[in-house]
């Protein structure tokens, strides 16, 4: 399904994250077990950057759609601004901020919006934060902003992360409470993952069997941070280790997960069936069965059946030249279809490999949990479809090699038939030339003198000229063939 759009989270300004100093919103700094500090909903919506190879909207069309969303956001939240975004083509290996509307109050909530360029996607990120300290039975509602029913092209999916700091010593229990309150309507979570700085409770995972766009949900809980926990990064931001995981690494982790789901769906539902189908059709032809279509007329169907019988008996030399051309044309079409689908599968498998590397890079600095994230959010999703697709490609490669040999055999048979037909044409032309030479005898001798000869003698003279011309022509042809060989 396409987004409505319902932006609900964004990558916060690092300065805001630092200056927010969540302790300012806490009346009492003494610990209270089971307390949630500043629960926040992050939602990242991912849109593929248009390129020349893919169908769909241009960069300008996608930018207009983004501007419509931004206009609705600024109107609804009464920001007093009229900002637009300039989307940039290509791939950005470092997360690049394209637009930022700073966090501001909206009733009892704080709202913030950011547009990022991350790898080959645009990320629309919106935060809805409830400032303050809350008990598990008194968690606030985090509004999802509605922006109408317009669908946005190139949409890849979304990730919703519910985040909170806590002074509860059992982070896993706290994460489960957070997930139950905000994400239970989507489904149950998988096992909690200790990242070394926080507890990451993913789930529901993006449904790889769904027909709509995938969505990932997760809770992310870590101990209450202070200004002393935050360090300055190369981009000038002041973030503590769990905040860095949340704001800089989780967007890429979620993107890789959504790409895994999309690649899995594409390999399993489209590419593997296509390779298997084209491989079957080509093997049928190699076994002596031309492909048939429902629009074949009776005469064409009979002609194909005649060809099929000779093919099944491996009697290529008995096929006529036009029949060999029919087989060659069908073979070329099927080889092309199988080659194209097999190559498209190879490219998608390569994409899976690249995205897996990106996920490894995103979690490389995690003290723990990286392997579990890789297994749960990526490998378990793509391994099956990738193995099946690689097997399909292996079968297709073998079939294509057989098709190459069969094609060479057909071409050799066609060349033999062309040589035979050329010989017959040559013989006929020699005969016609000899007749023409015999017909020239009266002109050479003189018609009056030639007519004075007896009828029998005239016939003998013309026969001798005809025979002599034919012998000379055959002698020249034979000499030419022996000289070329």
Coordinates of C-alpha atoms in Angstrom, one line a residue:
X1 CA 0.0 0.0 0.0
X2 CA 1.2 3.5 -0.7
X3 CA 1.5 6.1 2.2
X4 CA -1.4 8.5 2.7
X5 CA 1.1 10.2 3.7
X6 CA 1.1 9.7 7.5
X7 CA 4.5 11.2 8.5
X8 CA 5.2 10.6 12.1
X9 CA 8.8 10.8 12.6
X10 CA 11.9 12.6 11.4
X11 CA 15.5 12.6 12.1
X12 CA 15.8 15.3 14.8
X13 CA 18.3 18.2 14.5
X14 CA 21.3 17.1 16.6
X15 CA 21.4 20.5 18.2
X16 CA 17.8 20.0 19.2
X17 CA 18.6 16.5 20.5
X18 CA 21.3 18.0 22.6
X19 CA 19.5 21.2 23.7
X20 CA 16.3 19.4 24.4
X21 CA 18.2 18.0 27.5
X22 CA 15.3 15.8 28.5
X23 CA 16.0 16.5 32.1
X24 CA 14.4 19.9 31.5
X25 CA 11.0 18.2 31.1
X26 CA 11.4 16.1 34.2
X27 CA 10.2 17.7 37.4
X28 CA 12.0 15.3 39.7
X29 CA 15.4 13.9 38.7
X30 CA 15.2 11.0 41.2
X31 CA 14.7 7.6 39.7
X32 CA 11.2 6.1 39.5
X33 CA 11.0 2.5 38.2
X34 CA 8.8 1.9 35.2
X35 CA 9.0 5.6 34.0
X36 CA 9.2 6.6 30.3
X37 CA 11.0 9.9 29.5
X38 CA 9.9 11.8 26.4
X39 CA 8.3 8.9 24.4
X40 CA 8.7 9.7 20.7
X41 CA 7.4 8.2 17.5
X42 CA 9.8 8.1 14.6
X43 CA 8.5 7.2 11.1
X44 CA 10.8 7.0 8.1
X45 CA 9.1 6.9 4.7
X46 CA 11.4 5.7 1.9
X47 CA 11.1 6.7 -1.8
X48 CA 13.4 5.4 -4.5
X49 CA 15.4 8.1 -6.3
X50 CA 14.2 8.1 -10.0
X51 CA 16.8 7.1 -12.6
X52 CA 16.8 6.8 -16.4
X53 CA 16.7 2.9 -16.3
X54 CA 13.4 2.6 -14.4
X55 CA 9.9 3.5 -15.4
X56 CA 7.9 5.9 -13.2
X57 CA 8.0 9.6 -12.3
X58 CA 10.8 11.9 -13.0
X59 CA 12.7 13.7 -10.3
X60 CA 10.6 16.8 -10.9
X61 CA 7.3 14.9 -10.6
X62 CA 8.5 13.3 -7.3
X63 CA 9.6 16.7 -6.0
X64 CA 6.1 18.2 -6.7
X65 CA 4.6 15.3 -4.7
X66 CA 7.0 16.0 -1.8
X67 CA 6.2 19.7 -1.9
X68 CA 2.5 18.9 -1.6
X69 CA 3.1 16.9 1.5
X70 CA 5.3 19.6 3.0
X71 CA 2.7 22.2 2.3
X72 CA 0.0 20.2 4.1
X73 CA 2.4 19.5 7.0
X74 CA 3.2 23.2 7.4
X75 CA -0.4 24.2 7.2
X76 CA -1.7 21.6 9.6
X77 CA 1.0 22.2 12.2
X78 CA 0.8 26.0 11.8
X79 CA 4.5 26.4 11.4
X80 CA 4.2 29.8 9.7
X81 CA 6.6 28.7 7.0
X82 CA 6.2 27.8 3.3
X83 CA 9.4 25.7 2.6
X84 CA 9.9 23.4 -0.4
X85 CA 12.5 20.8 -1.0
X86 CA 15.1 20.4 -3.8
X87 CA 15.5 16.7 -4.5
X88 CA 18.9 15.7 -5.9
X89 CA 19.6 12.8 -8.3
X90 CA 22.1 10.0 -7.9
X91 CA 23.3 8.1 -4.9
X92 CA 24.4 9.7 -1.6
X93 CA 26.6 7.4 0.4
X94 CA 26.6 9.8 3.4
X95 CA 23.2 10.8 4.7
X96 CA 22.5 14.2 3.4
X97 CA 19.9 16.5 4.8
X98 CA 17.8 18.2 2.1
X99 CA 15.2 20.0 4.3
X100 CA 14.6 20.5 8.0
X101 CA 11.7 22.0 9.8
X102 CA 12.8 22.4 13.4
X103 CA 10.9 20.9 16.3
X104 CA 8.1 23.0 17.6
X105 CA 5.2 22.7 19.9
X106 CA 1.8 21.4 18.7
X107 CA -0.6 21.2 21.6
X108 CA 1.0 18.9 24.1
X109 CA 3.3 17.4 21.5
X110 CA 6.4 18.5 19.7
X111 CA 6.6 18.0 15.9
X112 CA 9.6 17.9 13.6
X113 CA 10.2 17.1 9.9
X114 CA 13.3 16.3 7.9
X115 CA 13.9 15.2 4.3
X116 CA 17.1 13.2 3.7
X117 CA 19.0 11.7 0.8
X118 CA 20.3 8.3 1.9
X119 CA 22.0 6.0 -0.6
X120 CA 19.5 5.7 -3.5
X121 CA 16.4 6.8 -1.6
X122 CA 14.8 9.9 -0.3
X123 CA 13.6 9.7 3.3
X124 CA 10.7 11.7 4.7
X125 CA 11.1 11.6 8.4
X126 CA 8.8 13.0 11.0
X127 CA 9.0 13.0 14.8
X128 CA 6.1 13.3 17.2
X129 CA 7.4 13.7 20.8
X130 CA 5.4 13.8 24.0
X131 CA 7.7 15.7 26.4
X132 CA 7.6 14.6 30.0
X133 CA 7.8 11.6 32.2
X134 CA 5.1 8.9 32.1
X135 CA 4.2 5.7 33.8
X136 CA 3.5 2.5 31.7
X137 CA -0.3 2.9 32.4
X138 CA -0.3 6.5 31.5
X139 CA 1.6 6.6 28.2
X140 CA 0.4 9.5 25.9
X141 CA -1.0 9.1 22.5
X142 CA 1.4 10.1 19.7
X143 CA -0.6 11.6 16.8
X144 CA -0.1 10.3 13.3
X145 CA -0.4 13.2 10.9
X146 CA -2.8 12.7 8.0
X147 CA -2.0 14.3 4.6
X148 CA -4.8 13.1 2.4
X149 CA -5.2 10.2 0.0
X150 CA -2.7 11.1 -2.7
X151 CA -0.4 8.2 -3.4
X152 CA 3.3 8.9 -3.8
X153 CA 5.2 7.1 -6.6
X154 CA 8.4 5.1 -6.0
X155 CA 7.4 4.3 -2.4
X156 CA 9.5 1.5 -0.9
X157 CA 7.9 1.2 2.6
X158 CA 8.2 2.7 6.1
X159 CA 9.7 2.1 9.5
X160 CA 8.0 3.1 12.7
X161 CA 10.2 3.3 15.8
X162 CA 8.8 4.1 19.2
X163 CA 11.6 5.4 21.4
X164 CA 11.9 6.4 25.0
X165 CA 14.5 6.9 27.7
X166 CA 13.9 5.1 31.0
X167 CA 15.2 4.7 34.5
X168 CA 13.9 1.2 34.7
X169 CA 16.8 -1.3 35.0
X170 CA 15.0 -3.9 32.9
X171 CA 15.2 -2.4 29.5
X172 CA 13.7 -5.5 27.8
X173 CA 10.6 -5.3 29.9
X174 CA 10.3 -1.6 29.3
X175 CA 10.6 -2.1 25.5
X176 CA 7.9 -4.7 25.6
X177 CA 5.6 -2.3 27.4
X178 CA 6.3 0.4 24.9
X179 CA 5.7 -2.0 22.0
X180 CA 2.5 -3.3 23.5
X181 CA 1.0 0.2 23.8
X182 CA 2.0 1.6 20.4
X183 CA 2.7 -1.2 18.0
X184 CA 0.6 -4.2 19.2
X185 CA -2.1 -3.5 16.5
X186 CA 0.5 -4.5 13.9
X187 CA 1.5 -7.8 15.3
X188 CA 3.8 -9.4 17.9
X189 CA 7.5 -8.5 18.1
X190 CA 10.5 -10.8 17.7
X191 CA 13.1 -11.3 20.4
X192 CA 14.7 -8.2 21.9
X193 CA 18.2 -7.4 20.7
X194 CA 20.7 -5.8 23.0
X195 CA 22.7 -3.3 20.9
X196 CA 25.2 -2.6 23.6
X197 CA 23.7 0.8 24.3
X198 CA 20.0 0.2 24.0
X199 CA 17.4 -2.6 23.6
X200 CA 16.0 -2.9 20.1
X201 CA 12.7 -4.7 19.9
X202 CA 11.8 -5.2 16.2
X203 CA 8.4 -6.3 15.2
X204 CA 6.2 -6.6 13.5
X205 CA 8.7 -7.3 10.7
X206 CA 7.8 -6.2 7.3
X207 CA 5.4 -8.9 5.9
X208 CA 7.2 -10.5 2.9
X209 CA 3.9 -12.1 1.8
X210 CA 1.8 -8.9 1.7
X211 CA 0.8 -7.4 -1.6
X212 CA 1.3 -3.8 -0.3
X213 CA 4.4 -1.8 0.6
X214 CA 6.3 -3.3 3.6
X215 CA 6.3 -1.7 7.0
X216 CA 8.7 -2.3 9.9
X217 CA 7.8 -1.6 13.5
X218 CA 10.2 -1.5 16.5
X219 CA 10.7 -0.2 20.0
X220 CA 14.0 1.4 21.0
X221 CA 14.7 1.9 24.7
X222 CA 17.8 3.0 26.5
X223 CA 18.8 4.5 29.9
X224 CA 18.2 8.2 30.7
X225 CA 21.0 10.2 29.0
X226 CA 22.6 13.4 30.4
X227 CA 24.8 16.0 28.7
X228 CA 27.9 14.2 30.0
X229 CA 26.9 11.2 28.0
X230 CA 26.9 13.1 24.7
X231 CA 30.0 13.6 22.6
X232 CA 30.5 15.8 19.5
X233 CA 30.6 14.1 16.2
X234 CA 32.4 15.0 12.9
X235 CA 29.2 16.7 11.6
X236 CA 29.0 18.9 14.7
X237 CA 26.1 17.0 16.4
X238 CA 26.2 16.2 20.1
X239 CA 24.8 12.6 20.5
X240 CA 25.2 9.9 23.1
X241 CA 25.9 6.4 21.8
X242 CA 22.2 5.2 21.9
X243 CA 21.1 8.4 20.3
X244 CA 23.6 7.9 17.5
X245 CA 22.3 4.4 16.9
X246 CA 18.7 5.7 16.8
X247 CA 19.3 8.8 14.6
X248 CA 22.1 7.8 12.3
X249 CA 22.1 4.0 12.0
X250 CA 18.6 2.8 12.4
X251 CA 17.3 4.6 9.3
X252 CA 19.8 2.7 7.2
X253 CA 19.1 -0.6 9.1
X254 CA 15.4 -0.2 8.3
X255 CA 16.1 0.7 4.7
X256 CA 18.2 -2.4 4.2
X257 CA 15.4 -4.5 5.8
X258 CA 12.7 -3.0 3.5
X259 CA 15.0 -3.6 0.5
X260 CA 15.4 -7.2 1.6
X261 CA 11.6 -7.7 1.7
X262 CA 11.2 -6.1 -1.8
X263 CA 14.1 -8.1 -3.3
X264 CA 12.6 -11.3 -1.7
X265 CA 9.2 -10.6 -3.2
X266 CA 10.7 -9.8 -6.6
X267 CA 12.8 -12.9 -6.7
X268 CA 10.2 -15.2 -5.4
X269 CA 7.1 -13.9 -7.1
X270 CA 8.4 -12.5 -10.4
X271 CA 12.0 -13.4 -11.4
X272 CA 12.2 -17.1 -10.4
X273 CA 8.8 -18.0 -12.0
X274 CA 9.9 -16.1 -15.2
X275 CA 13.3 -17.9 -15.4
X276 CA 11.6 -21.3 -14.7
X277 CA 8.9 -20.6 -17.3
X278 CA 11.3 -19.5 -20.1
X279 CA 13.6 -22.4 -19.2
X280 CA 10.7 -24.9 -19.6
X281 CA 9.7 -23.4 -22.9
X282 CA 13.2 -23.6 -24.3
X283 CA 13.7 -27.2 -23.1
X284 CA 10.4 -28.1 -24.8
X285 CA 11.8 -26.7 -28.1
X286 CA 15.1 -28.6 -27.6
X287 CA 13.0 -31.8 -27.0
X288 CA 11.2 -31.2 -30.3
X289 CA 8.1 -29.1 -29.5
X290 CA 7.6 -25.7 -31.0
X291 CA 5.8 -23.3 -28.8
X292 CA 2.1 -22.8 -29.8
X293 CA -0.2 -19.9 -29.3
X294 CA -4.0 -19.9 -29.3
X295 CA -4.0 -17.6 -32.4
X296 CA -2.4 -20.3 -34.6
X297 CA -4.5 -21.0 -37.7
X298 CA -5.2 -24.5 -38.7
X299 CA -2.6 -24.4 -41.5
X300 CA 0.0 -23.0 -39.2
X301 CA -0.8 -25.5 -36.5
X302 CA -0.4 -28.3 -39.1
X303 CA 2.9 -26.9 -40.3
X304 CA 4.2 -26.8 -36.7
X305 CA 3.1 -30.3 -36.1
X306 CA 4.9 -31.4 -39.2
X307 CA 8.1 -29.7 -38.0
X308 CA 7.7 -31.2 -34.5
X309 CA 7.6 -34.7 -35.8
X310 CA 10.9 -34.2 -37.6
X311 CA 12.5 -32.5 -34.6
X312 CA 11.5 -35.2 -32.2
X313 CA 13.1 -37.8 -34.6
X314 CA 16.2 -35.6 -34.8
X315 CA 15.9 -35.3 -38.6
X316 CA 17.0 -31.8 -39.1
X317 CA 18.4 -32.6 -42.5
X318 CA 14.8 -33.5 -43.6
X319 CA 13.5 -30.0 -42.8
X320 CA 13.1 -27.6 -45.6
X321 CA 14.8 -24.3 -45.5
X322 CA 11.7 -22.3 -44.5
X323 CA 11.0 -24.9 -41.7
X324 CA 14.6 -24.5 -40.4
X325 CA 14.1 -20.7 -40.3
X326 CA 10.9 -21.2 -38.3
X327 CA 12.7 -23.3 -35.8
X328 CA 15.6 -20.8 -35.7
X329 CA 13.3 -17.8 -35.1
X330 CA 11.5 -19.6 -32.2
X331 CA 14.8 -20.7 -30.7
X332 CA 16.2 -17.1 -30.9
X333 CA 13.1 -15.7 -29.2
X334 CA 13.2 -18.2 -26.4
X335 CA 16.9 -17.8 -25.8
X336 CA 16.5 -14.1 -25.6
X337 CA 13.7 -14.3 -23.1
X338 CA 15.6 -16.7 -20.9
X339 CA 18.8 -14.7 -21.1
X340 CA 17.0 -11.5 -20.2
X341 CA 15.2 -13.0 -17.2
X342 CA 18.3 -14.8 -16.0
X343 CA 20.4 -11.6 -16.2
X344 CA 17.7 -9.6 -14.4
X345 CA 17.8 -12.2 -11.6
X346 CA 21.6 -11.9 -11.5
X347 CA 21.3 -8.1 -11.0
X348 CA 18.8 -8.5 -8.2
X349 CA 21.0 -11.1 -6.4
X350 CA 23.8 -8.6 -6.7
X351 CA 21.6 -5.9 -5.2
X352 CA 20.8 -8.2 -2.3
X353 CA 24.5 -8.7 -1.7
X354 CA 25.2 -4.9 -1.8
X355 CA 22.3 -4.1 0.6
X356 CA 23.6 -6.8 3.0
X357 CA 27.0 -5.1 3.0
X358 CA 25.3 -1.8 3.7
X359 CA 23.5 -3.3 6.7
X360 CA 26.8 -4.8 8.0
X361 CA 28.4 -1.3 7.7
X362 CA 25.5 0.3 9.5
X363 CA 25.9 -1.9 12.5
X364 CA 29.7 -2.2 12.5
X365 CA 30.2 0.0 15.5
X366 CA 27.6 -1.7 17.6
X367 CA 29.1 -3.3 20.7
X368 CA 26.6 -6.2 20.4
X369 CA 23.5 -7.3 18.5
X370 CA 24.8 -6.7 15.0
X371 CA 24.8 -10.4 14.0
X372 CA 21.3 -10.9 15.4
X373 CA 20.0 -7.9 13.5
X374 CA 21.6 -9.2 10.3
X375 CA 20.0 -12.6 10.7
X376 CA 16.6 -11.4 11.8
X377 CA 16.1 -8.4 9.5
X378 CA 17.9 -9.6 6.4
X379 CA 19.3 -13.1 6.1
X380 CA 16.1 -14.9 7.2
X381 CA 14.2 -13.0 4.6
X382 CA 16.4 -13.2 1.5
X383 CA 18.3 -16.5 1.9
X384 CA 15.5 -18.8 0.6
X385 CA 14.6 -16.7 -2.5
X386 CA 18.3 -16.1 -3.3
X387 CA 19.1 -19.8 -3.2
X388 CA 16.2 -20.7 -5.3
X389 CA 17.0 -18.0 -7.9
X390 CA 20.6 -19.1 -8.1
X391 CA 19.5 -22.7 -8.7
X392 CA 17.1 -21.4 -11.4
X393 CA 20.0 -19.5 -13.1
X394 CA 22.2 -22.6 -13.0
X395 CA 19.5 -24.6 -14.8
X396 CA 19.0 -21.8 -17.2
X397 CA 22.7 -21.6 -18.0
X398 CA 22.8 -25.3 -18.8
X399 CA 19.7 -25.0 -21.0
X400 CA 21.2 -22.0 -22.9
X401 CA 24.4 -24.0 -23.6
X402 CA 22.3 -26.8 -25.1
X403 CA 20.4 -24.2 -27.1
X404 CA 23.6 -22.7 -28.4
X405 CA 24.7 -26.2 -29.8
X406 CA 21.2 -26.8 -31.2
X407 CA 21.3 -23.3 -32.9
X408 CA 24.6 -24.1 -34.5
X409 CA 23.2 -27.4 -35.8
X410 CA 20.2 -25.6 -37.3
X411 CA 22.4 -23.0 -38.9
X412 CA 24.7 -25.8 -40.3
X413 CA 21.7 -27.6 -41.7
X414 CA 20.3 -24.4 -43.2
X415 CA 23.7 -23.7 -44.9
X416 CA 23.7 -27.2 -46.4
X417 CA 20.2 -26.7 -47.8
X418 CA 21.2 -23.3 -49.2
X419 CA 24.3 -24.9 -50.9
X420 CA 22.1 -27.6 -52.4
X421 CA 19.6 -25.1 -53.7
X422 CA 22.4 -23.0 -55.0
X423 CA 23.7 -26.0 -56.9
X424 CA 20.3 -26.6 -58.5
X425 CA 20.1 -22.9 -59.5
X426 CA 23.6 -23.1 -60.9
X427 CA 22.7 -26.2 -63.0
X428 CA 19.6 -24.6 -64.3
X429 CA 21.5 -21.4 -65.2
X430 CA 24.2 -23.5 -67.0
X431 CA 21.5 -25.2 -69.0
X432 CA 19.9 -21.9 -69.9
X433 CA 23.3 -20.5 -70.9
X434 CA 23.9 -23.5 -73.1
X435 CA 20.6 -23.1 -74.8
X436 CA 21.4 -19.4 -75.4
X437 CA 24.8 -20.3 -76.8
X438 CA 23.2 -22.9 -79.2
X439 CA 20.7 -20.3 -80.3
X440 CA 23.5 -17.9 -81.2
X441 CA 24.9 -20.4 -83.8
X442 CA 22.8 -19.1 -86.7
X443 CA 23.8 -15.6 -86.0
X444 CA 27.5 -16.5 -85.9
X445 CA 27.5 -18.7 -89.0
X446 CA 25.0 -16.6 -90.9
X447 CA 21.3 -17.4 -91.1
X448 CA 21.3 -18.0 -94.9
X449 CA 24.3 -20.3 -94.8
X450 CA 23.0 -22.1 -91.7
X451 CA 19.6 -22.7 -93.3
X452 CA 21.2 -24.3 -96.4
X453 CA 22.4 -27.1 -94.1
X454 CA 20.2 -30.1 -93.7
X455 CA 17.9 -30.2 -90.7
X456 CA 19.8 -33.1 -89.1
X457 CA 23.1 -31.3 -89.5
X458 CA 21.8 -28.1 -88.0
X459 CA 20.6 -30.1 -85.0
X460 CA 23.9 -31.8 -84.6
X461 CA 25.8 -28.5 -84.7
X462 CA 23.5 -26.9 -82.1
X463 CA 23.7 -30.0 -79.9
X464 CA 27.5 -29.9 -80.1
X465 CA 27.5 -26.2 -79.2
X466 CA 25.1 -26.8 -76.3
X467 CA 27.2 -29.7 -75.0
X468 CA 30.5 -27.9 -75.4
X469 CA 29.1 -24.8 -73.6
X470 CA 27.8 -27.0 -70.7
X471 CA 31.1 -28.9 -70.3
X472 CA 33.1 -25.6 -70.3
X473 CA 30.7 -24.1 -67.6
X474 CA 30.9 -27.2 -65.4
X475 CA 34.7 -27.4 -65.8
X476 CA 35.0 -23.7 -64.8
X477 CA 32.7 -24.3 -61.8
X478 CA 34.7 -27.4 -60.7
X479 CA 38.0 -25.6 -61.0
X480 CA 36.6 -22.7 -59.0
X481 CA 35.5 -25.0 -56.1
X482 CA 38.8 -26.9 -56.1
X483 CA 40.8 -23.6 -56.1
X484 CA 38.8 -22.2 -53.1
X485 CA 39.2 -25.4 -51.2

